[in-house]
Amino acid sequence: MIAFVLGTLALLLGLAAAGEGAASPPEAALASELLALEPGEEREAWVEAHSAQVTAELGRQVAAQALVLQRAAQYEPALAAFALAVRLGERSGDARSRILGLHGQGEVERERGRPQEALELLERGLAEAGLAGERASAARLSGSLGLARLQLGQYDEALQTFERQLAAFESLGDTKGVGQALSNLGIALGTLGRFGEAAQAFERSRASMEAAGYAPGVPRALNNLGRTYRELGNYAAALRALSQSLALKEAAGNRAELATTLKNIGEVYLLQGALQQGLDHFERSYAIAAELGQKTEMATALEDQGAALVELGRLEEARGALERALALAEEISAPEAILSITAELADALHRLGLRDQALALLERSLADGERSEDLPPLVPTRRQIAMLRLEAGDAAAALALSERAAEAARRFELRDELWRALLVAGQALLALGQPEGAEARLREAIAVVEDLRAQAVGAEADRAAFLISRAAPYRELLGLLADSGRSWEALSVAESARGRVLLDVLAGGHATIGGALDERERAEERRLEGRLLVASSDLRAQPRLDPQQAARLETRRAEARAALEDFRTRAYAAHPELEVYRGESRALTAEDARRQLADGRTAFLEYALGGRRAYLFVLGASRLGAPELAVHRLELDGAQLEALAADFRRRCAARDLDLAGPSARLYRALVAPAREALGRARRVVIVPDGRLWELPFQALRPERGRYLIEDLAISYAPSLSVLRDMRAPRRTVPAGAGLLALGNPALGHGAGRLTGSALMSEALTPLPEAETQVREIARLYAAASTKLRLGGEARESAVKAEAGRYRVLHFATHGVLDDRSPLYSELVLAAPKEGDGDDGLLEAREIMDLDLHADLAVLSACDTGRGEARAGEGLIGMAWAFFVAGCPATVASQWKVEAASAGALMVAFHRALRAGRTPAEALRQAALAQLARPGRGHPFHWAAFVAMGDAEREPGGP
């Protein structure tokens, strides 16, 4: 991240006061007339011709109007106007005009990234103030001088300057000045990594600004406070302060300071794993900064864009953004920025495979940085050099550098850097054959990550991304424990990195924000929901679009989505009472395992994939009935297994006839080590990892001519801990509630727009087979407890109003997978009626907001069992959304299914379910029935649907 001080805007309180007092109208008008002339000869000629009118008041009025130009970021005209104020002061003998002019010129030069020029002007101004006995002016000049010194890397001198400024304003009894001095002091403390002290300074600054009634100072203090809380890892407090700052700046029309706060908000999102939200804010920040010519802000926004693009895998774009950022930082001579940007650029180069270039860049940067003080930006530099040294086989050098980085991260309270440095130290100790030391470092790294995770803010979808980039210490510790034979400890670590948000929901309840909002917030949410509804409806209403029209409408919808997500995340930050919904989940114990194995016929397979290693945990009942755990290090690594799994799913979905070899190979690689435990089982619960979520294990072959589904009922779970908590007693619907089934929605005009993304068929056409399917299924349930929604009645509004009253939900509809934003994947329902307030597309994010009590949701559409496999959570998509909403079991599909075979399988599934089978066993029987039919033997016809969640319990209901 960028150095703490950069991007902090401190406008001149003294100059503001000069323009806010009672002014003489004649001099004000004369100043405007003079500034309307061209700078240089025209203005000088006017001064010579009107010497009698060149007064002290005229110089001060010119300075006040120059400040207006500065605030509007019109830097060249402002600079010329301040220079004119100096000239007028010289002619009139007014020291105040000269001081104001020099101060203003220095501030303009500092703001546009020329700190050395600023320093010279400000020192001249301070000397003038001293000679004139202008104590207040000298105090204000000290603040600007300190900020220029910070930009030049003169950190101790800057801190001392701000301490003197604070003492001067306190002696003057200037409350507003005290607030500004405290803000400057906080900036210096933050630059030096003393964030706890910085937060106290900014809190005091805000209080002083409020006491003085100085409105512009409050959002600046809040901005700095939010940035400090972000560095301390308190994301909720950071977002709260930054959101307040942004709202105040927008209300005041303070465009010159918006770029900073937008960027700071984006950095909170980036740290929480909300990469696209972060990137959106950085792009907005850069656009404003570029328009206003704010080079410092341009550099910081570009750096953060690069960091987000690296995490999104868009490495060449990231490299370009970071190289531009570095060029700007070098142009404005910002040493901290250069260090920080260099570290980010080296990360991009490393991921591009340019390790030698990355290392050379970092070592050059470290050599330059160590000529000055040991500052926060050097921490990631040392940590990255350590990582590259470790890759090159120099574990001793890696350990020394990473330990030094960790020590500095502790001192500066850089917790997100601390766990990263501890991870490298642990890896280096492992390479040096010191497992005990490695374990200690890795456990400390995990403790830091857990502490940071507790500070994450937002709804379940926001928090589900947190561990994506922080899973490495869990994987390393898991491998260390597994390789040393400590199987139960290794499983406990594996479980601690899975299904974390679902465990929060199961332990503490599902938080819905609606009840916490005040009327103003509810109105804003309705406005943003309406904006998204219009954007989605406009897309759906167009049956044919050329590529440019489609791109324009898609961009409009994406912007509406981003605005709504941003509002909701900030609303969670503004309402800390929602945190009570986050429960404390228990670690998985051997007693939990014993209970899950109580029937003696279930086995559990849990996979843990790393880049270099892959493990399989096999949990089953021993011959004596006691829990028996074995851990196997698989022969293929994680990357190889993921590639084979993705290829096999593609072959199944494409009806590829060449399946026997790949199927047998995957069985040998993934399942064969568990053969003994599976031999005693009738059912198996699989906890996949990474792209293994896409793998239809039921279609693997233990032997020639036989599939795994023929031996075992198979279901999938996010984690054993989630499964344990799903099976706890829970609130359910009243007796008598049965089936809610929707089928063949009337799509209305424009449905064909979704062709190409459509599920169940290649175009969004009517689904008569789905209607037949639903009617046949309904006959299996008691008529009094069954509700059918067909054609025009299969509307989104009906689902939202009625789904919470049924135990079994069945959707026979089209579906659309959004593989970039899986929680925007959709079940396509009937075109809405006027007044429904929806677009007929039930998105996964909307499913999460339902209050469900169902035992089972069946999604008889295609790709509804797919999504994004996220470290720390599992598969994020439709099934995950149903879990969050309160439904513990889901049947969904892994590819585009054929309507006829899907219909037959679904009817057979419900028939077995009504006969008392669990969802997993019912799905097995339905698949076997399909497998036995002529022409349906290929896995394409029967293996697409999977049972996810608590699929080993019979659904209740008539």
JSON list of C-alpha atoms in Angstrom, two decimals, residues 523-618:
[
{"chain": "A", "resi": 523, "resn": "ALA", "atom": "CA", "xyz": [-34.77, 5.51, 0.81]},
{"chain": "A", "resi": 524, "resn": "GLU", "atom": "CA", "xyz": [-31.24, 5.34, -0.60]},
{"chain": "A", "resi": 525, "resn": "GLU", "atom": "CA", "xyz": [-31.37, 1.54, -0.73]},
{"chain": "A", "resi": 526, "resn": "ARG", "atom": "CA", "xyz": [-34.71, 1.71, -2.59]},
{"chain": "A", "resi": 527, "resn": "ARG", "atom": "CA", "xyz": [-33.21, 4.20, -5.03]},
{"chain": "A", "resi": 528, "resn": "LEU", "atom": "CA", "xyz": [-30.21, 1.98, -5.75]},
{"chain": "A", "resi": 529, "resn": "GLU", "atom": "CA", "xyz": [-32.37, -1.15, -5.99]},
{"chain": "A", "resi": 530, "resn": "GLY", "atom": "CA", "xyz": [-34.58, 0.73, -8.45]},
{"chain": "A", "resi": 531, "resn": "ARG", "atom": "CA", "xyz": [-31.57, 1.77, -10.50]},
{"chain": "A", "resi": 532, "resn": "LEU", "atom": "CA", "xyz": [-30.43, -1.86, -10.73]},
{"chain": "A", "resi": 533, "resn": "LEU", "atom": "CA", "xyz": [-33.97, -3.02, -11.54]},
{"chain": "A", "resi": 534, "resn": "VAL", "atom": "CA", "xyz": [-34.21, -0.57, -14.43]},
{"chain": "A", "resi": 535, "resn": "ALA", "atom": "CA", "xyz": [-30.79, -1.60, -15.75]},
{"chain": "A", "resi": 536, "resn": "SER", "atom": "CA", "xyz": [-31.67, -5.31, -15.58]},
{"chain": "A", "resi": 537, "resn": "SER", "atom": "CA", "xyz": [-35.12, -4.77, -17.06]},
{"chain": "A", "resi": 538, "resn": "ASP", "atom": "CA", "xyz": [-33.70, -2.77, -19.96]},
{"chain": "A", "resi": 539, "resn": "LEU", "atom": "CA", "xyz": [-31.38, -5.66, -20.77]},
{"chain": "A", "resi": 540, "resn": "ARG", "atom": "CA", "xyz": [-34.18, -8.20, -20.59]},
{"chain": "A", "resi": 541, "resn": "ALA", "atom": "CA", "xyz": [-36.55, -6.05, -22.67]},
{"chain": "A", "resi": 542, "resn": "GLN", "atom": "CA", "xyz": [-34.28, -6.13, -25.73]},
{"chain": "A", "resi": 543, "resn": "PRO", "atom": "CA", "xyz": [-34.69, -9.32, -27.79]},
{"chain": "A", "resi": 544, "resn": "ARG", "atom": "CA", "xyz": [-31.79, -8.48, -30.06]},
{"chain": "A", "resi": 545, "resn": "LEU", "atom": "CA", "xyz": [-28.82, -6.30, -29.30]},
{"chain": "A", "resi": 546, "resn": "ASP", "atom": "CA", "xyz": [-25.74, -5.49, -31.31]},
{"chain": "A", "resi": 547, "resn": "PRO", "atom": "CA", "xyz": [-22.45, -5.94, -29.40]},
{"chain": "A", "resi": 548, "resn": "GLN", "atom": "CA", "xyz": [-22.08, -2.22, -28.68]},
{"chain": "A", "resi": 549, "resn": "GLN", "atom": "CA", "xyz": [-25.62, -1.90, -27.29]},
{"chain": "A", "resi": 550, "resn": "ALA", "atom": "CA", "xyz": [-25.15, -5.03, -25.20]},
{"chain": "A", "resi": 551, "resn": "ALA", "atom": "CA", "xyz": [-21.83, -3.78, -23.81]},
{"chain": "A", "resi": 552, "resn": "ARG", "atom": "CA", "xyz": [-23.33, -0.39, -22.95]},
{"chain": "A", "resi": 553, "resn": "LEU", "atom": "CA", "xyz": [-26.29, -1.93, -21.12]},
{"chain": "A", "resi": 554, "resn": "GLU", "atom": "CA", "xyz": [-24.09, -4.48, -19.36]},
{"chain": "A", "resi": 555, "resn": "THR", "atom": "CA", "xyz": [-21.80, -1.67, -18.18]},
{"chain": "A", "resi": 556, "resn": "ARG", "atom": "CA", "xyz": [-24.80, 0.23, -16.89]},
{"chain": "A", "resi": 557, "resn": "ARG", "atom": "CA", "xyz": [-26.00, -2.81, -14.97]},
{"chain": "A", "resi": 558, "resn": "ALA", "atom": "CA", "xyz": [-22.49, -3.47, -13.58]},
{"chain": "A", "resi": 559, "resn": "GLU", "atom": "CA", "xyz": [-22.30, 0.12, -12.33]},
{"chain": "A", "resi": 560, "resn": "ALA", "atom": "CA", "xyz": [-25.71, -0.22, -10.69]},
{"chain": "A", "resi": 561, "resn": "ARG", "atom": "CA", "xyz": [-24.63, -3.45, -9.00]},
{"chain": "A", "resi": 562, "resn": "ALA", "atom": "CA", "xyz": [-21.42, -1.86, -7.74]},
{"chain": "A", "resi": 563, "resn": "ALA", "atom": "CA", "xyz": [-23.26, 1.13, -6.30]},
{"chain": "A", "resi": 564, "resn": "LEU", "atom": "CA", "xyz": [-25.73, -1.10, -4.43]},
{"chain": "A", "resi": 565, "resn": "GLU", "atom": "CA", "xyz": [-22.96, -3.35, -3.08]},
{"chain": "A", "resi": 566, "resn": "ASP", "atom": "CA", "xyz": [-20.98, -0.32, -1.96]},
{"chain": "A", "resi": 567, "resn": "PHE", "atom": "CA", "xyz": [-24.00, 1.12, -0.14]},
{"chain": "A", "resi": 568, "resn": "ARG", "atom": "CA", "xyz": [-24.77, -2.13, 1.66]},
{"chain": "A", "resi": 569, "resn": "THR", "atom": "CA", "xyz": [-21.19, -2.75, 2.78]},
{"chain": "A", "resi": 570, "resn": "ARG", "atom": "CA", "xyz": [-20.93, 0.78, 4.16]},
{"chain": "A", "resi": 571, "resn": "ALA", "atom": "CA", "xyz": [-24.34, 0.41, 5.80]},
{"chain": "A", "resi": 572, "resn": "TYR", "atom": "CA", "xyz": [-23.06, -2.65, 7.67]},
{"chain": "A", "resi": 573, "resn": "ALA", "atom": "CA", "xyz": [-20.08, -0.62, 8.83]},
{"chain": "A", "resi": 574, "resn": "ALA", "atom": "CA", "xyz": [-22.39, 2.16, 9.99]},
{"chain": "A", "resi": 575, "resn": "HIS", "atom": "CA", "xyz": [-24.46, -0.28, 12.10]},
{"chain": "A", "resi": 576, "resn": "PRO", "atom": "CA", "xyz": [-22.13, -2.19, 14.44]},
{"chain": "A", "resi": 577, "resn": "GLU", "atom": "CA", "xyz": [-25.16, -3.79, 16.09]},
{"chain": "A", "resi": 578, "resn": "LEU", "atom": "CA", "xyz": [-25.31, -6.18, 13.12]},
{"chain": "A", "resi": 579, "resn": "GLU", "atom": "CA", "xyz": [-22.10, -7.76, 14.36]},
{"chain": "A", "resi": 580, "resn": "VAL", "atom": "CA", "xyz": [-24.10, -9.63, 17.02]},
{"chain": "A", "resi": 581, "resn": "TYR", "atom": "CA", "xyz": [-25.19, -11.99, 14.28]},
{"chain": "A", "resi": 582, "resn": "ARG", "atom": "CA", "xyz": [-21.66, -13.27, 13.90]},
{"chain": "A", "resi": 583, "resn": "GLY", "atom": "CA", "xyz": [-21.51, -16.32, 16.14]},
{"chain": "A", "resi": 584, "resn": "GLU", "atom": "CA", "xyz": [-18.52, -18.16, 17.52]},
{"chain": "A", "resi": 585, "resn": "SER", "atom": "CA", "xyz": [-18.23, -21.58, 15.91]},
{"chain": "A", "resi": 586, "resn": "ARG", "atom": "CA", "xyz": [-16.64, -24.54, 17.66]},
{"chain": "A", "resi": 587, "resn": "ALA", "atom": "CA", "xyz": [-13.57, -26.32, 16.37]},
{"chain": "A", "resi": 588, "resn": "LEU", "atom": "CA", "xyz": [-14.18, -29.83, 15.06]},
{"chain": "A", "resi": 589, "resn": "THR", "atom": "CA", "xyz": [-13.50, -32.46, 17.72]},
{"chain": "A", "resi": 590, "resn": "ALA", "atom": "CA", "xyz": [-13.10, -36.22, 17.74]},
{"chain": "A", "resi": 591, "resn": "GLU", "atom": "CA", "xyz": [-16.47, -36.40, 19.54]},
{"chain": "A", "resi": 592, "resn": "ASP", "atom": "CA", "xyz": [-18.07, -34.50, 16.63]},
{"chain": "A", "resi": 593, "resn": "ALA", "atom": "CA", "xyz": [-16.55, -37.05, 14.27]},
{"chain": "A", "resi": 594, "resn": "ARG", "atom": "CA", "xyz": [-17.85, -39.94, 16.36]},
{"chain": "A", "resi": 595, "resn": "ARG", "atom": "CA", "xyz": [-21.40, -38.57, 16.19]},
{"chain": "A", "resi": 596, "resn": "GLN", "atom": "CA", "xyz": [-21.25, -38.09, 12.44]},
{"chain": "A", "resi": 597, "resn": "LEU", "atom": "CA", "xyz": [-20.08, -41.69, 12.10]},
{"chain": "A", "resi": 598, "resn": "ALA", "atom": "CA", "xyz": [-22.77, -43.05, 14.43]},
{"chain": "A", "resi": 599, "resn": "ASP", "atom": "CA", "xyz": [-24.53, -45.05, 11.72]},
{"chain": "A", "resi": 600, "resn": "GLY", "atom": "CA", "xyz": [-21.31, -46.93, 10.94]},
{"chain": "A", "resi": 601, "resn": "ARG", "atom": "CA", "xyz": [-21.99, -46.78, 7.19]},
{"chain": "A", "resi": 602, "resn": "THR", "atom": "CA", "xyz": [-20.78, -43.29, 6.26]},
{"chain": "A", "resi": 603, "resn": "ALA", "atom": "CA", "xyz": [-17.30, -42.25, 5.22]},
{"chain": "A", "resi": 604, "resn": "PHE", "atom": "CA", "xyz": [-15.98, -38.73, 4.80]},
{"chain": "A", "resi": 605, "resn": "LEU", "atom": "CA", "xyz": [-13.34, -37.67, 2.27]},
{"chain": "A", "resi": 606, "resn": "GLU", "atom": "CA", "xyz": [-11.88, -34.20, 2.72]},
{"chain": "A", "resi": 607, "resn": "TYR", "atom": "CA", "xyz": [-9.37, -32.79, 0.25]},
{"chain": "A", "resi": 608, "resn": "ALA", "atom": "CA", "xyz": [-6.78, -30.08, 0.79]},
{"chain": "A", "resi": 609, "resn": "LEU", "atom": "CA", "xyz": [-4.99, -28.78, -2.28]},
{"chain": "A", "resi": 610, "resn": "GLY", "atom": "CA", "xyz": [-1.86, -26.65, -2.30]},
{"chain": "A", "resi": 611, "resn": "GLY", "atom": "CA", "xyz": [0.29, -25.58, -5.19]},
{"chain": "A", "resi": 612, "resn": "ARG", "atom": "CA", "xyz": [2.99, -28.17, -4.40]},
{"chain": "A", "resi": 613, "resn": "ARG", "atom": "CA", "xyz": [1.07, -30.70, -2.32]},
{"chain": "A", "resi": 614, "resn": "ALA", "atom": "CA", "xyz": [-2.34, -32.29, -2.02]},
{"chain": "A", "resi": 615, "resn": "TYR", "atom": "CA", "xyz": [-3.80, -34.26, 0.89]},
{"chain": "A", "resi": 616, "resn": "LEU", "atom": "CA", "xyz": [-6.78, -36.53, 1.44]},
{"chain": "A", "resi": 617, "resn": "PHE", "atom": "CA", "xyz": [-8.31, -37.00, 4.89]},
{"chain": "A", "resi": 618, "resn": "VAL", "atom": "CA", "xyz": [-10.33, -40.19, 5.20]}
]
